[in-house]
Coordinates of C-alpha atoms in Angstrom, one line a residue:
M1 CA -62.6 34.8 -54.1
P2 CA -62.3 35.3 -50.2
D3 CA -59.9 37.6 -48.9
V4 CA -56.1 37.0 -48.5
M5 CA -55.0 38.0 -44.4
T6 CA -51.9 40.1 -45.6
L7 CA -49.7 42.0 -43.3
A8 CA -51.9 45.0 -43.7
G9 CA -55.1 43.0 -43.2
P10 CA -57.1 41.4 -45.1
V11 CA -57.1 42.3 -49.9
P12 CA -59.8 40.7 -52.0
A13 CA -57.7 37.9 -53.9
A14 CA -58.5 39.8 -57.4
D15 CA -56.7 42.9 -55.7
L16 CA -52.9 41.3 -55.0
G17 CA -52.2 42.1 -58.6
P18 CA -49.2 39.5 -59.6
V19 CA -48.2 37.3 -57.4
L20 CA -44.8 35.9 -55.6
P21 CA -46.3 32.6 -53.6
H22 CA -42.3 31.3 -52.5
E23 CA -39.8 34.1 -51.5
H24 CA -38.0 35.2 -48.4
V25 CA -36.7 38.7 -47.6
F26 CA -35.3 38.8 -44.4
I27 CA -33.5 35.5 -43.5
N28 CA -31.3 33.4 -40.9
L29 CA -29.9 30.5 -42.6
L30 CA -26.3 30.8 -41.3
R31 CA -27.0 27.1 -40.1
E32 CA -25.9 25.4 -43.8
Y33 CA -25.0 28.8 -45.7
R34 CA -22.2 30.8 -43.0
Q35 CA -21.2 33.2 -46.1
S36 CA -24.6 34.7 -47.5
G37 CA -27.1 33.1 -45.2
L38 CA -28.4 36.4 -43.5
L39 CA -30.8 38.7 -45.2
N40 CA -31.0 41.7 -42.6
D41 CA -30.0 44.9 -44.4
E42 CA -33.0 46.5 -44.9
E43 CA -32.4 49.9 -47.3
E44 CA -30.7 46.8 -50.0
M45 CA -33.9 45.0 -49.1
R46 CA -35.6 47.8 -50.6
H47 CA -34.2 48.2 -53.2
E48 CA -35.0 44.3 -54.7
V49 CA -38.5 44.7 -53.3
A50 CA -39.0 48.2 -54.8
A51 CA -37.5 46.7 -58.5
Y52 CA -40.1 44.2 -58.6
A53 CA -43.1 46.8 -57.6
A54 CA -41.1 49.3 -60.7
A55 CA -41.5 45.3 -62.6
G56 CA -45.2 45.4 -61.8
G57 CA -45.3 43.0 -58.5
G58 CA -48.0 43.9 -56.7
T59 CA -47.4 41.1 -53.9
L60 CA -45.0 39.1 -52.5
V61 CA -45.4 36.0 -50.1
D62 CA -42.6 35.4 -47.0
V63 CA -42.6 31.6 -46.0
T64 CA -39.7 32.8 -43.8
T65 CA -40.7 30.2 -40.8
S66 CA -39.7 30.7 -36.8
E67 CA -36.6 29.0 -36.4
L68 CA -35.2 31.1 -39.7
T69 CA -36.4 34.8 -38.2
T70 CA -33.7 35.1 -35.4
G71 CA -31.8 37.8 -36.1
A72 CA -33.1 38.2 -39.3
A73 CA -33.8 42.1 -39.5
T74 CA -31.7 45.4 -39.1
D75 CA -30.6 44.0 -35.7
P76 CA -29.3 40.5 -36.1
S77 CA -28.0 40.5 -32.5
G78 CA -31.2 42.8 -31.3
L79 CA -28.4 45.1 -28.8
F80 CA -30.5 48.0 -30.0
A81 CA -33.8 46.7 -30.1
A82 CA -36.3 47.7 -26.7
P83 CA -36.3 46.0 -24.1
G84 CA -40.2 44.7 -25.0
A85 CA -38.4 43.3 -28.5
R86 CA -36.0 41.6 -27.0
T87 CA -37.9 40.2 -24.6
A88 CA -41.3 38.9 -26.9
A89 CA -37.7 37.7 -29.1
R90 CA -36.8 35.0 -26.7
A91 CA -40.1 34.4 -25.8
R92 CA -41.1 33.1 -29.6
T93 CA -38.1 30.4 -27.9
D94 CA -40.7 28.7 -26.2
D95 CA -44.1 29.4 -28.1
G96 CA -42.6 28.6 -31.8
G97 CA -44.0 32.1 -33.1
R98 CA -42.6 34.1 -35.6
D99 CA -39.5 36.6 -34.3
P100 CA -41.4 40.2 -33.8
A101 CA -38.7 41.9 -35.3
N102 CA -38.6 39.7 -38.6
V103 CA -42.5 40.7 -38.7
A104 CA -41.6 44.9 -37.9
A105 CA -38.9 44.6 -40.8
L106 CA -41.3 43.7 -43.2
A107 CA -44.1 45.8 -42.3
R108 CA -41.7 49.0 -42.8
L109 CA -40.6 47.6 -45.8
A110 CA -44.2 47.0 -46.8
A111 CA -45.2 50.2 -46.6
A112 CA -42.1 51.5 -48.5
T113 CA -42.5 49.8 -51.3
G114 CA -46.5 49.7 -51.7
V115 CA -46.2 46.1 -52.5
R116 CA -48.5 43.5 -50.4
I117 CA -46.9 41.1 -48.2
V118 CA -48.4 37.7 -46.9
L119 CA -46.7 36.3 -43.8
G120 CA -45.8 32.7 -43.6
T121 CA -46.1 30.9 -40.2
G122 CA -45.5 27.2 -39.2
H123 CA -42.4 25.5 -38.4
Y124 CA -39.4 24.7 -41.4
R125 CA -37.2 21.1 -41.5
D126 CA -34.4 19.5 -40.2
P127 CA -31.7 20.7 -39.4
Y128 CA -33.7 23.9 -38.0
L129 CA -36.5 22.1 -36.4
D130 CA -35.7 22.2 -32.0
R131 CA -36.7 18.5 -31.7
D132 CA -36.8 18.4 -27.7
W133 CA -39.4 21.6 -28.7
F134 CA -41.2 18.9 -29.9
D135 CA -41.2 16.7 -27.7
R136 CA -42.7 18.8 -25.5
H137 CA -46.0 19.9 -27.0
T138 CA -48.8 17.8 -28.9
V139 CA -49.1 17.5 -32.1
A140 CA -52.6 19.6 -30.8
E141 CA -50.5 21.8 -29.0
I142 CA -48.4 22.9 -31.9
G143 CA -51.1 23.3 -34.5
E144 CA -52.9 25.8 -31.7
L145 CA -50.3 27.5 -32.3
I146 CA -50.0 28.1 -36.1
V147 CA -53.6 28.9 -36.0
R148 CA -52.7 31.5 -32.9
D149 CA -50.5 33.7 -35.8
L150 CA -53.0 33.2 -38.5
T151 CA -56.3 34.0 -36.1
D152 CA -55.1 35.9 -33.6
G153 CA -52.0 37.6 -34.4
I154 CA -47.9 37.0 -34.3
P155 CA -46.9 37.3 -30.4
G156 CA -45.3 40.4 -30.3
T157 CA -46.9 42.2 -32.9
D158 CA -50.0 44.0 -32.9
G159 CA -52.1 41.4 -34.3
T160 CA -50.2 41.0 -37.2
R161 CA -51.5 38.0 -39.3
A162 CA -49.9 35.0 -40.7
G163 CA -51.7 34.1 -44.4
I164 CA -50.1 31.5 -45.1
I165 CA -49.0 28.1 -43.3
G166 CA -45.4 26.8 -44.2
E167 CA -43.4 27.1 -45.5
V168 CA -42.6 23.1 -43.8
G169 CA -41.2 20.2 -44.8
S170 CA -38.5 17.5 -45.6
D171 CA -34.9 18.0 -45.5
G172 CA -33.9 14.8 -47.1
W173 CA -35.8 11.8 -48.9
Y174 CA -37.9 11.4 -46.1
V175 CA -40.2 12.6 -43.6
S176 CA -38.1 12.6 -40.4
A177 CA -40.0 11.6 -37.2
T178 CA -40.3 15.7 -35.8
E179 CA -40.8 17.1 -39.2
E180 CA -44.0 14.8 -39.5
R181 CA -45.1 15.7 -36.4
S182 CA -44.3 19.9 -37.9
L183 CA -47.0 18.8 -41.0
R184 CA -49.7 17.0 -38.7
A185 CA -49.3 20.4 -36.6
A186 CA -50.0 22.5 -40.1
A187 CA -52.6 19.5 -41.0
H188 CA -54.2 20.6 -37.3
A189 CA -53.8 24.5 -38.1
Q190 CA -55.6 23.7 -41.7
L191 CA -58.2 21.8 -41.1
R192 CA -59.1 25.0 -38.6
T193 CA -58.5 27.9 -40.6
G194 CA -58.7 27.0 -43.9
A195 CA -55.3 28.6 -44.2
A196 CA -52.9 27.0 -47.4
I197 CA -49.8 24.6 -46.4
T198 CA -46.8 25.4 -48.6
T199 CA -44.0 22.7 -48.0
H200 CA -40.0 22.6 -48.5
A201 CA -39.4 19.3 -51.6
A202 CA -36.2 20.1 -52.5
R203 CA -34.3 17.4 -54.7
W204 CA -35.8 14.3 -54.1
P205 CA -39.8 13.6 -54.9
V206 CA -40.3 13.6 -51.3
G207 CA -43.5 16.0 -52.1
I208 CA -45.5 12.5 -52.3
P209 CA -44.7 11.7 -48.4
Q210 CA -45.6 14.8 -47.6
L211 CA -49.4 14.8 -49.2
D212 CA -50.4 11.6 -48.6
L213 CA -49.2 12.6 -44.6
L214 CA -51.5 15.7 -45.2
T215 CA -54.3 14.7 -47.1
G216 CA -54.4 11.2 -44.7
A217 CA -55.0 13.9 -42.0
G218 CA -57.9 15.2 -43.8
V219 CA -56.4 18.3 -45.3
P220 CA -57.5 18.7 -49.5
P221 CA -55.4 18.4 -51.6
E222 CA -56.5 22.2 -53.8
R223 CA -55.5 23.2 -50.2
V224 CA -51.5 21.6 -50.1
I225 CA -48.1 23.8 -52.3
I226 CA -45.9 21.3 -52.7
G227 CA -42.6 23.4 -53.0
H228 CA -39.3 23.1 -55.3
C229 CA -40.5 20.9 -57.8
D230 CA -38.3 22.7 -60.4
K231 CA -35.1 20.5 -58.3
V232 CA -36.8 17.6 -59.2
C233 CA -36.3 16.5 -63.3
L234 CA -39.1 13.9 -62.8
P235 CA -42.1 14.9 -65.1
E236 CA -44.0 12.4 -64.1
Y237 CA -43.7 14.0 -60.3
H238 CA -45.5 16.9 -61.2
L239 CA -47.8 15.1 -63.2
E240 CA -49.0 12.9 -60.4
L241 CA -48.9 16.1 -58.2
A242 CA -51.3 17.6 -60.6
R243 CA -53.8 15.1 -60.9
R244 CA -54.1 14.4 -57.5
G245 CA -54.9 18.1 -57.1
A246 CA -51.9 19.6 -55.1
W247 CA -50.3 22.6 -56.6
V248 CA -47.2 21.7 -58.7
Q249 CA -44.8 24.7 -57.4
F250 CA -41.7 25.7 -59.7
D251 CA -39.8 28.4 -57.1
T252 CA -36.6 28.2 -57.1
F253 CA -35.7 30.5 -60.3
H254 CA -33.0 31.9 -58.7
E255 CA -30.8 30.1 -59.8
C256 CA -31.6 31.6 -63.7
A257 CA -29.3 33.0 -63.3
S258 CA -27.9 30.7 -65.8
P259 CA -29.6 30.2 -68.6
R260 CA -29.1 26.8 -69.3
E261 CA -30.7 26.6 -65.7
A262 CA -33.8 29.4 -66.9
E263 CA -34.5 26.8 -70.1
R264 CA -34.6 24.4 -68.4
R265 CA -37.5 25.3 -66.3
V266 CA -39.1 26.7 -69.4
A267 CA -39.6 23.2 -70.5
L268 CA -40.4 21.7 -66.6
V269 CA -43.7 24.6 -67.3
M270 CA -43.9 23.7 -70.9
A271 CA -44.2 19.7 -69.9
L272 CA -47.2 20.0 -67.7
V273 CA -49.2 22.9 -69.2
R274 CA -49.4 20.9 -72.8
A275 CA -50.9 17.8 -70.2
G276 CA -53.5 19.6 -69.5
H277 CA -52.6 21.5 -65.6
L278 CA -51.9 24.7 -66.5
E279 CA -54.5 25.3 -63.6
R280 CA -52.2 24.0 -60.7
I281 CA -48.4 26.0 -61.8
L282 CA -47.0 28.2 -59.2
L283 CA -43.9 30.5 -59.7
S284 CA -41.0 32.4 -57.9
H285 CA -37.9 32.6 -57.3
D286 CA -37.0 31.4 -53.8
I287 CA -34.8 34.8 -52.5
C288 CA -33.0 33.4 -49.4
V289 CA -29.4 34.1 -49.7
R290 CA -27.4 36.8 -50.7
D291 CA -26.1 35.8 -54.3
H292 CA -30.1 35.5 -55.5
L293 CA -30.4 39.3 -55.0
A294 CA -30.0 41.1 -58.1
S295 CA -27.5 43.8 -56.5
R296 CA -25.1 40.7 -55.7
G297 CA -25.7 39.8 -59.8
G298 CA -28.7 37.3 -58.7
T299 CA -31.9 37.1 -60.9
G300 CA -33.6 39.5 -58.2
F301 CA -37.4 39.2 -57.1
A302 CA -38.7 41.2 -60.8
Y303 CA -36.8 37.8 -63.0
L304 CA -40.1 36.1 -63.4
L305 CA -41.9 39.6 -64.5
T306 CA -39.4 40.6 -66.5
D307 CA -37.4 38.0 -67.7
F308 CA -39.3 34.2 -67.7
T309 CA -42.1 35.6 -68.7
K310 CA -40.4 36.5 -72.2
K311 CA -39.2 33.2 -72.3
L312 CA -42.9 31.4 -72.1
R313 CA -44.2 33.7 -74.6
A314 CA -41.5 32.7 -77.4
A315 CA -42.1 29.0 -75.8
G316 CA -46.1 29.7 -76.8
L317 CA -47.8 31.1 -74.3
D318 CA -50.2 33.9 -75.1
D319 CA -50.9 36.9 -72.3
E320 CA -54.0 35.1 -70.7
E321 CA -52.0 32.4 -69.6
I322 CA -49.5 34.2 -68.9
R323 CA -51.6 35.8 -66.5
Q324 CA -53.0 33.0 -65.2
L325 CA -49.2 31.8 -63.9
T326 CA -48.2 35.1 -62.3
E327 CA -51.5 36.2 -61.0
T328 CA -54.7 33.8 -60.9
N329 CA -52.8 31.0 -59.9
P330 CA -51.4 32.6 -56.9
Q331 CA -54.5 34.9 -56.3
R332 CA -56.9 30.7 -55.9
A333 CA -53.8 28.3 -54.3
L334 CA -53.8 32.1 -51.0
A335 CA -57.3 32.8 -51.0
G336 CA -59.0 28.9 -51.7

């Protein structure tokens, strides 16, 4: 498999170890979650990610796209940042890039814990998308800014490059006009770079029109990861995505603090495995608000390796099948 781009540079895919393919470390979701939607405490997150490392975790994919990174660092107001960093953060709003302060905080975390981090790039979904900004830029212009993050580096950093496109996607059961432009820009960047695209498709089976749009633009289905599939309890939906060659990502394991939700996800995974699609499944937590952290009573980042794999064994999977779900599949999804 080809190398995968991490914060520290390219790494052979087989060296990534267990991978969490859909997570957030420092993120600003205050627009929707006023009480708990800001993760910006470096010390707390260092302990959370270190617990994942202690459980055997090797790599974490941070799919926190540009709209969610402003203020999602230790100093959300920017009062204590160097003038150059403040200027770079302001420039982000003009070129659609990720806040460099967010990247710097992740680099410190990776160095402190030994966990490799892969950065996402691109644009999230409504209501976070700046419609005026999208109206002023063509799909190709937006796509080339994503290409820049993947090939040249994120502005305001020392050339740190993203390794995946996303998370990009849809807020509702349809793809809005602005979201369509964002997805088409993601497709443009994918065709120029080969990077995988990972999507937000929660609550409704909107992953089908997302996949239609992306493959219609020329993106190979095996380079598309449809996210939050475990939020849509339709096995037929999961089967259709897998049959078409896309990745089916069960990634909201932060809900597994509830035994009922954990067992529901075991059933969804096993249904797709029994249908012959073990090789199309990805697993993750989507940690994104404070209540999801282990220190706040949530699952944290280690749950997949410490608890969920035991449930999969009890359901009938062997060690090699579990290794494929936690290591081989996400390594392949990232590397292509």
